[in-house]
mmCIF file with all atom_site columns, C-alpha atoms in Angstrom:
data_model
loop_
_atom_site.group_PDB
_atom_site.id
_atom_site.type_symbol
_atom_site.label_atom_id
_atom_site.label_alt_id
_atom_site.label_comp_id
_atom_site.label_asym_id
_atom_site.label_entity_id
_atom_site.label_seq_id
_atom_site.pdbx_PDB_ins_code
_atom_site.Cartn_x
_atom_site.Cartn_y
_atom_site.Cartn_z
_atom_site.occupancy
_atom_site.B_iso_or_equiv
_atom_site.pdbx_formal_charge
_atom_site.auth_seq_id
_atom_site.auth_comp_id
_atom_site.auth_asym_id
_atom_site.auth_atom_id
_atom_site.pdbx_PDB_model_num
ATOM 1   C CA . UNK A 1 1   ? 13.973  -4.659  13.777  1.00 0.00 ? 1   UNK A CA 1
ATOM 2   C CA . UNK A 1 2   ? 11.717  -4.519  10.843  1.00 0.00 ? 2   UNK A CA 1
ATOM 3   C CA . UNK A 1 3   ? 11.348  -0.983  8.892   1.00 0.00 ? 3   UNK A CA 1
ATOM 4   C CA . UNK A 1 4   ? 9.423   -0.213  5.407   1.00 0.00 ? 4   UNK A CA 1
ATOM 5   C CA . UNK A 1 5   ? 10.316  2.179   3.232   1.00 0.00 ? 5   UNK A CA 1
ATOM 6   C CA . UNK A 1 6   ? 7.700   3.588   0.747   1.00 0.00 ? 6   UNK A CA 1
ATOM 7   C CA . UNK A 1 7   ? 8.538   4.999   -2.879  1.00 0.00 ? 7   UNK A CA 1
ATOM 8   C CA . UNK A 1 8   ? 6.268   6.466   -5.864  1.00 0.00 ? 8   UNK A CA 1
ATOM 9   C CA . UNK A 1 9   ? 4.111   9.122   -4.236  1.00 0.00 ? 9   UNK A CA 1
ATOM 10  C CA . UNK A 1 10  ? 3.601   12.610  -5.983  1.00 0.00 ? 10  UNK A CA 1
ATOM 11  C CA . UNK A 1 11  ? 1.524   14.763  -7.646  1.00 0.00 ? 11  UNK A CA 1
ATOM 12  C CA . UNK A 1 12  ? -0.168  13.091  -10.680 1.00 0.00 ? 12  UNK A CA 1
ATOM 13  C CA . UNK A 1 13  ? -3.118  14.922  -13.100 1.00 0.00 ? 13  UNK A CA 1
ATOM 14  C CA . UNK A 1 14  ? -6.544  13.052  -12.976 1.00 0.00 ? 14  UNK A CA 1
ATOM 15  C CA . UNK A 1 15  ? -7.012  10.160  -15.178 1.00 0.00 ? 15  UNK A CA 1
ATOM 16  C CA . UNK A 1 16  ? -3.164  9.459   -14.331 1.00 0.00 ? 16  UNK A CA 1
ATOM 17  C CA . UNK A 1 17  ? -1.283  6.891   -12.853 1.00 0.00 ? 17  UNK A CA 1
ATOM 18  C CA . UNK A 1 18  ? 1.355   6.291   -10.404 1.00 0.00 ? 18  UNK A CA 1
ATOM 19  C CA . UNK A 1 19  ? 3.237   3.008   -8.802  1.00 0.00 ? 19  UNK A CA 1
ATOM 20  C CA . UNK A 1 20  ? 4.374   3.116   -5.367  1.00 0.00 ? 20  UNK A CA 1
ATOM 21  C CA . UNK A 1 21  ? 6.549   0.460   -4.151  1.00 0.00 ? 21  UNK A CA 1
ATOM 22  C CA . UNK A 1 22  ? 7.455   -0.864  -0.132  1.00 0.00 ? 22  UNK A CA 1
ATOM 23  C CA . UNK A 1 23  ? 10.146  -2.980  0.396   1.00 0.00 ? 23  UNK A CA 1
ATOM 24  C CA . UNK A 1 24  ? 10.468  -4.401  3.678   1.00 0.00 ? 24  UNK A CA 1
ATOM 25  C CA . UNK A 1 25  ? 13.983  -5.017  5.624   1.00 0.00 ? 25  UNK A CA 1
ATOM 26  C CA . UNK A 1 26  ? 15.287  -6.399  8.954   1.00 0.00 ? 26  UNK A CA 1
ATOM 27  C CA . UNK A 1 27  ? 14.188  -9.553  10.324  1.00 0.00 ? 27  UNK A CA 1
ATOM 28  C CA . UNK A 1 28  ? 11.869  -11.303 7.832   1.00 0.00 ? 28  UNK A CA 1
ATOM 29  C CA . UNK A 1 29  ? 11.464  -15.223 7.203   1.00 0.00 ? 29  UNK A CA 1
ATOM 30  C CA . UNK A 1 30  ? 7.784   -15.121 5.903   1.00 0.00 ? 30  UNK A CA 1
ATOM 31  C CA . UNK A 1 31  ? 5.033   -12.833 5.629   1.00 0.00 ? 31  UNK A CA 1
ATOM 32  C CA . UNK A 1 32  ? 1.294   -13.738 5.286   1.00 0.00 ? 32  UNK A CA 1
ATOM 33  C CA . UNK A 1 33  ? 0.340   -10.226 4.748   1.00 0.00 ? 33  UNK A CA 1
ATOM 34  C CA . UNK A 1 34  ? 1.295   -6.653  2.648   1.00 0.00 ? 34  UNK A CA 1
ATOM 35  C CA . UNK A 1 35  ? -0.582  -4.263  1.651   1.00 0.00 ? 35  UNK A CA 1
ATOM 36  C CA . UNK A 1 36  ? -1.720  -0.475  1.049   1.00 0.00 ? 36  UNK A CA 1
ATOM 37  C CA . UNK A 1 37  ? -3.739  2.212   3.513   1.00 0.00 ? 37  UNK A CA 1
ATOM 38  C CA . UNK A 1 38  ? -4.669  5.100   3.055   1.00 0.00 ? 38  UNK A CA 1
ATOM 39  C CA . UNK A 1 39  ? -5.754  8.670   5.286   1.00 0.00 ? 39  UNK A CA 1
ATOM 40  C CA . UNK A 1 40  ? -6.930  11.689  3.817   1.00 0.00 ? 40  UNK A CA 1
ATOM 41  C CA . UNK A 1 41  ? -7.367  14.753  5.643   1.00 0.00 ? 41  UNK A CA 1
ATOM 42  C CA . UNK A 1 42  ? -10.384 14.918  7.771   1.00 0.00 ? 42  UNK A CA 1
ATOM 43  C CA . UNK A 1 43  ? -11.036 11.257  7.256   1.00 0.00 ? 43  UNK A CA 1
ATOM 44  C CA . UNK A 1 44  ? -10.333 7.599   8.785   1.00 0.00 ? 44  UNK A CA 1
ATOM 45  C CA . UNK A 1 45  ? -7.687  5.903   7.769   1.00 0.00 ? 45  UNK A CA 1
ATOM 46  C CA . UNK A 1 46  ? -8.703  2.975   4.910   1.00 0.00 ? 46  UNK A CA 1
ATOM 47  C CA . UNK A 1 47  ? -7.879  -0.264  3.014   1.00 0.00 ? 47  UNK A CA 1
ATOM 48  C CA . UNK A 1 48  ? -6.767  0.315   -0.740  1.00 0.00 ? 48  UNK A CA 1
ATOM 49  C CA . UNK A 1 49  ? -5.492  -3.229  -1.485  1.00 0.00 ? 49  UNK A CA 1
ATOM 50  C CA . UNK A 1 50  ? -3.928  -6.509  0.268   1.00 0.00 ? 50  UNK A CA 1
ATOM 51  C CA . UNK A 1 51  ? -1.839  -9.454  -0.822  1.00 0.00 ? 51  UNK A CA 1
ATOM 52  C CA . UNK A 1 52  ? -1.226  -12.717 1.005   1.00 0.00 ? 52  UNK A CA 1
ATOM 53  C CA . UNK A 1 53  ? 1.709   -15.068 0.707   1.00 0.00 ? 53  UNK A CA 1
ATOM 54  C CA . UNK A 1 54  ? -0.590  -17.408 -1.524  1.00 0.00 ? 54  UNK A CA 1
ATOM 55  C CA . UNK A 1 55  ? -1.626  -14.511 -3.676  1.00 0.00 ? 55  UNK A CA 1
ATOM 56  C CA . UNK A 1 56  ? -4.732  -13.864 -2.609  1.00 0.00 ? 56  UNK A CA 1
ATOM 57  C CA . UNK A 1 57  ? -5.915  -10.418 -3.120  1.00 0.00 ? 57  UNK A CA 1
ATOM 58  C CA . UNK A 1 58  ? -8.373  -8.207  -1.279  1.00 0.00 ? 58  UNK A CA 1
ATOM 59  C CA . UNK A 1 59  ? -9.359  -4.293  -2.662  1.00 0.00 ? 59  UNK A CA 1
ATOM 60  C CA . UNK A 1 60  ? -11.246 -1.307  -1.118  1.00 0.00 ? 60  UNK A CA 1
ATOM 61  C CA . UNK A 1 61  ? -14.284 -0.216  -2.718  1.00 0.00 ? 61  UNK A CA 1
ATOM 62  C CA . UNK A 1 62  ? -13.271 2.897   -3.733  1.00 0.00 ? 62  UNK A CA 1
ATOM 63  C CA . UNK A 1 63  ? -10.412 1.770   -5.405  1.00 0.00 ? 63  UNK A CA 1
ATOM 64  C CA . UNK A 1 64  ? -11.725 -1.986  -7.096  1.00 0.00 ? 64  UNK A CA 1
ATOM 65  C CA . UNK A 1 65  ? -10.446 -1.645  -10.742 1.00 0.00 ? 65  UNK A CA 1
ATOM 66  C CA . UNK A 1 66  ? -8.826  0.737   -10.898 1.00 0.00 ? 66  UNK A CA 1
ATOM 67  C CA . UNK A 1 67  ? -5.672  -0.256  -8.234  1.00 0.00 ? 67  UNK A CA 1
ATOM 68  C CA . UNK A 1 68  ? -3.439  -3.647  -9.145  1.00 0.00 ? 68  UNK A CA 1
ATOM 69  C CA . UNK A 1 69  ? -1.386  -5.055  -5.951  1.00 0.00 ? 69  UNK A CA 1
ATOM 70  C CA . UNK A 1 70  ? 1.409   -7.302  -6.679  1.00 0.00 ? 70  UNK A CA 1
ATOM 71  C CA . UNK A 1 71  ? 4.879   -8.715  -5.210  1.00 0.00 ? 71  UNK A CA 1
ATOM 72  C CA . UNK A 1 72  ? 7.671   -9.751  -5.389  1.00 0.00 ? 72  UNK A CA 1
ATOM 73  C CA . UNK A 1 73  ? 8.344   -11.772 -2.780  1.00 0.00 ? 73  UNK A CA 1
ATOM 74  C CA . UNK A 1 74  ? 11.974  -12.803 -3.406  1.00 0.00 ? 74  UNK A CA 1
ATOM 75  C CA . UNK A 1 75  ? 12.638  -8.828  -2.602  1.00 0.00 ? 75  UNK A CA 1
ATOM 76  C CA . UNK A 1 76  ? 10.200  -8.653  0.112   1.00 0.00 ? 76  UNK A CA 1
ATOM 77  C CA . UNK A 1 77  ? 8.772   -5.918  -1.867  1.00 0.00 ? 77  UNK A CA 1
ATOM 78  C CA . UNK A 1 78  ? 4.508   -4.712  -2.832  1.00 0.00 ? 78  UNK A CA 1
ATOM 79  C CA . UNK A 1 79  ? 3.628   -2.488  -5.646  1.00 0.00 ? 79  UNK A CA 1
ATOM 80  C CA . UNK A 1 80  ? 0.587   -0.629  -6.146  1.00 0.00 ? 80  UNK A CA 1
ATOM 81  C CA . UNK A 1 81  ? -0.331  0.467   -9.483  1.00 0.00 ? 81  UNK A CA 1
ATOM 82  C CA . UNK A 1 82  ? -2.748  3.072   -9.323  1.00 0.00 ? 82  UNK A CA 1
ATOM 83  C CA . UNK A 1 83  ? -4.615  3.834   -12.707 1.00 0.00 ? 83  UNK A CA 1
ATOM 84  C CA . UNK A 1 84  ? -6.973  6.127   -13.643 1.00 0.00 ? 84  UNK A CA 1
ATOM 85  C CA . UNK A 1 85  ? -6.117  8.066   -10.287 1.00 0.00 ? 85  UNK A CA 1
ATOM 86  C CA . UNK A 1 86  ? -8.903  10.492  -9.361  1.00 0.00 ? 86  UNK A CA 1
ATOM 87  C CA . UNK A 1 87  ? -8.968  13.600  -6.988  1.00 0.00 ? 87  UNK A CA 1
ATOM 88  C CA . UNK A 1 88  ? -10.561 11.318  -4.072  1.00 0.00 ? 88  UNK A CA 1
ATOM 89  C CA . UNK A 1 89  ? -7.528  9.290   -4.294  1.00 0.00 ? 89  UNK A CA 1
ATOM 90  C CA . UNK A 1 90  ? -5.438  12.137  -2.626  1.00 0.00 ? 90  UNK A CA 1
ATOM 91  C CA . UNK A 1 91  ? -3.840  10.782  0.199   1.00 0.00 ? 91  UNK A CA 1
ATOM 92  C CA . UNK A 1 92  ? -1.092  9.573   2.462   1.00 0.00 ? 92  UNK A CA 1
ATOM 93  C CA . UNK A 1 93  ? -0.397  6.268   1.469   1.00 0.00 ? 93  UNK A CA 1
ATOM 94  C CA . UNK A 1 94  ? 1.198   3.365   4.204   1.00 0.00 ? 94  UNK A CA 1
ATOM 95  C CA . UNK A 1 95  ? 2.397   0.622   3.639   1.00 0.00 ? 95  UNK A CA 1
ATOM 96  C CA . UNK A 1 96  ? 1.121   -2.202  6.293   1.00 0.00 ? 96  UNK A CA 1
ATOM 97  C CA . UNK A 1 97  ? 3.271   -5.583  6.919   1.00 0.00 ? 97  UNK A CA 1
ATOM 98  C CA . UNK A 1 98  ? 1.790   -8.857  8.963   1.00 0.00 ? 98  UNK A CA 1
ATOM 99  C CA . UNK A 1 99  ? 4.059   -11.295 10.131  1.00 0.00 ? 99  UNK A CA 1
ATOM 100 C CA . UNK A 1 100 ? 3.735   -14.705 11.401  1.00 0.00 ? 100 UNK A CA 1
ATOM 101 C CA . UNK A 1 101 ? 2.629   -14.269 15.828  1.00 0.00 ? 101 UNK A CA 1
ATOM 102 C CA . UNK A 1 102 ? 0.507   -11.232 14.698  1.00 0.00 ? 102 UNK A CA 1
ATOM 103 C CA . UNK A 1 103 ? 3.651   -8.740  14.484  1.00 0.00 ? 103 UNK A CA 1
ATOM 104 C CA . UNK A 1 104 ? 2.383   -5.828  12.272  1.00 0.00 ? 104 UNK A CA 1
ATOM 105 C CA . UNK A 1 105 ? 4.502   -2.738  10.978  1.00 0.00 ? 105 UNK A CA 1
ATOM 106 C CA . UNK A 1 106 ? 3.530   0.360   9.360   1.00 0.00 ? 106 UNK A CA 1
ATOM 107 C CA . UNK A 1 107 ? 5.696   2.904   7.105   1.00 0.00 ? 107 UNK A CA 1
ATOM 108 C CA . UNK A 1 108 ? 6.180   6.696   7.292   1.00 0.00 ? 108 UNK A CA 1
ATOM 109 C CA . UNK A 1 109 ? 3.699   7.219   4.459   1.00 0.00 ? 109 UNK A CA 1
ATOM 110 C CA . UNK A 1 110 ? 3.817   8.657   1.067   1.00 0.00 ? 110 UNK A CA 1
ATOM 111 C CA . UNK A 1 111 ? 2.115   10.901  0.039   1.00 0.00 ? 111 UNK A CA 1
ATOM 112 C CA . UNK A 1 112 ? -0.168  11.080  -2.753  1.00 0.00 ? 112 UNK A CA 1
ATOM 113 C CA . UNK A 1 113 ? -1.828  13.907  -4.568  1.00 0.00 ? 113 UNK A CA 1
ATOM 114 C CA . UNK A 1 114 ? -4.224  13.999  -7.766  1.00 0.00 ? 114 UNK A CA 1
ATOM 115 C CA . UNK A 1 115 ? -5.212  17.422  -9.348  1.00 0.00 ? 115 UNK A CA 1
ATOM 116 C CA . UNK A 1 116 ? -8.028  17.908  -11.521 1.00 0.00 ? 116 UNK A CA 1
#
């Protein structure tokens, strides 16, 4: 069994910033994918960032310079520093895991909320 477990979300003023944090347990030998959703109400779920085993990095739109995505992949762990944070970026945030054989996992969510 694999499970995630999301930390960091709150309430944060505009211009703000937060860092949320997933650390993945259970069953793990390699991972060739983390990375960052989010869903806000009345809307589709979206990318915010991804990071491969190799590093690579892939960003939203909405989100491109503002959001860093990093690891550390001795923990089995992706961070998500959000700068700059507007009211758009109000949110639930998941945390998404691929694994080798196309296994994916999702977290509960944290939630995320900016006031102007």
């Amino acid at each position: 069994q694999v499970q995630l477990l999301e930390s960091g979300g709150g309430l944060v003023q505009a211009g703000g910033s937060l860092r949320l944090s997933c650390a993945a347990s259970g069953r793990i030998s390699s991972i060739n994918v983390m990375g960052w959703y989010r869903q806000a109400p009345g809307k589709q779920r979206e990318l915010v960032a991804t990071i491969s085993n190799t590093g690579n990095t892939n960003y939203g739109g909405n989100v491109k310079g503002r959001f860093a995505i990093s690891r550390d992949s001795a923990k089995n762990t992706v961070y998500l520093q959000m700068n700059s944070l507007k009211r758009e970026d109000t949110a639930v945030y998941y945390c998404n895991l691929w694994l080798p054989q196309g296994r994916d996992y999702w977290g509960q969510g944290t939630q995320v909320t900016v006031s102007s």
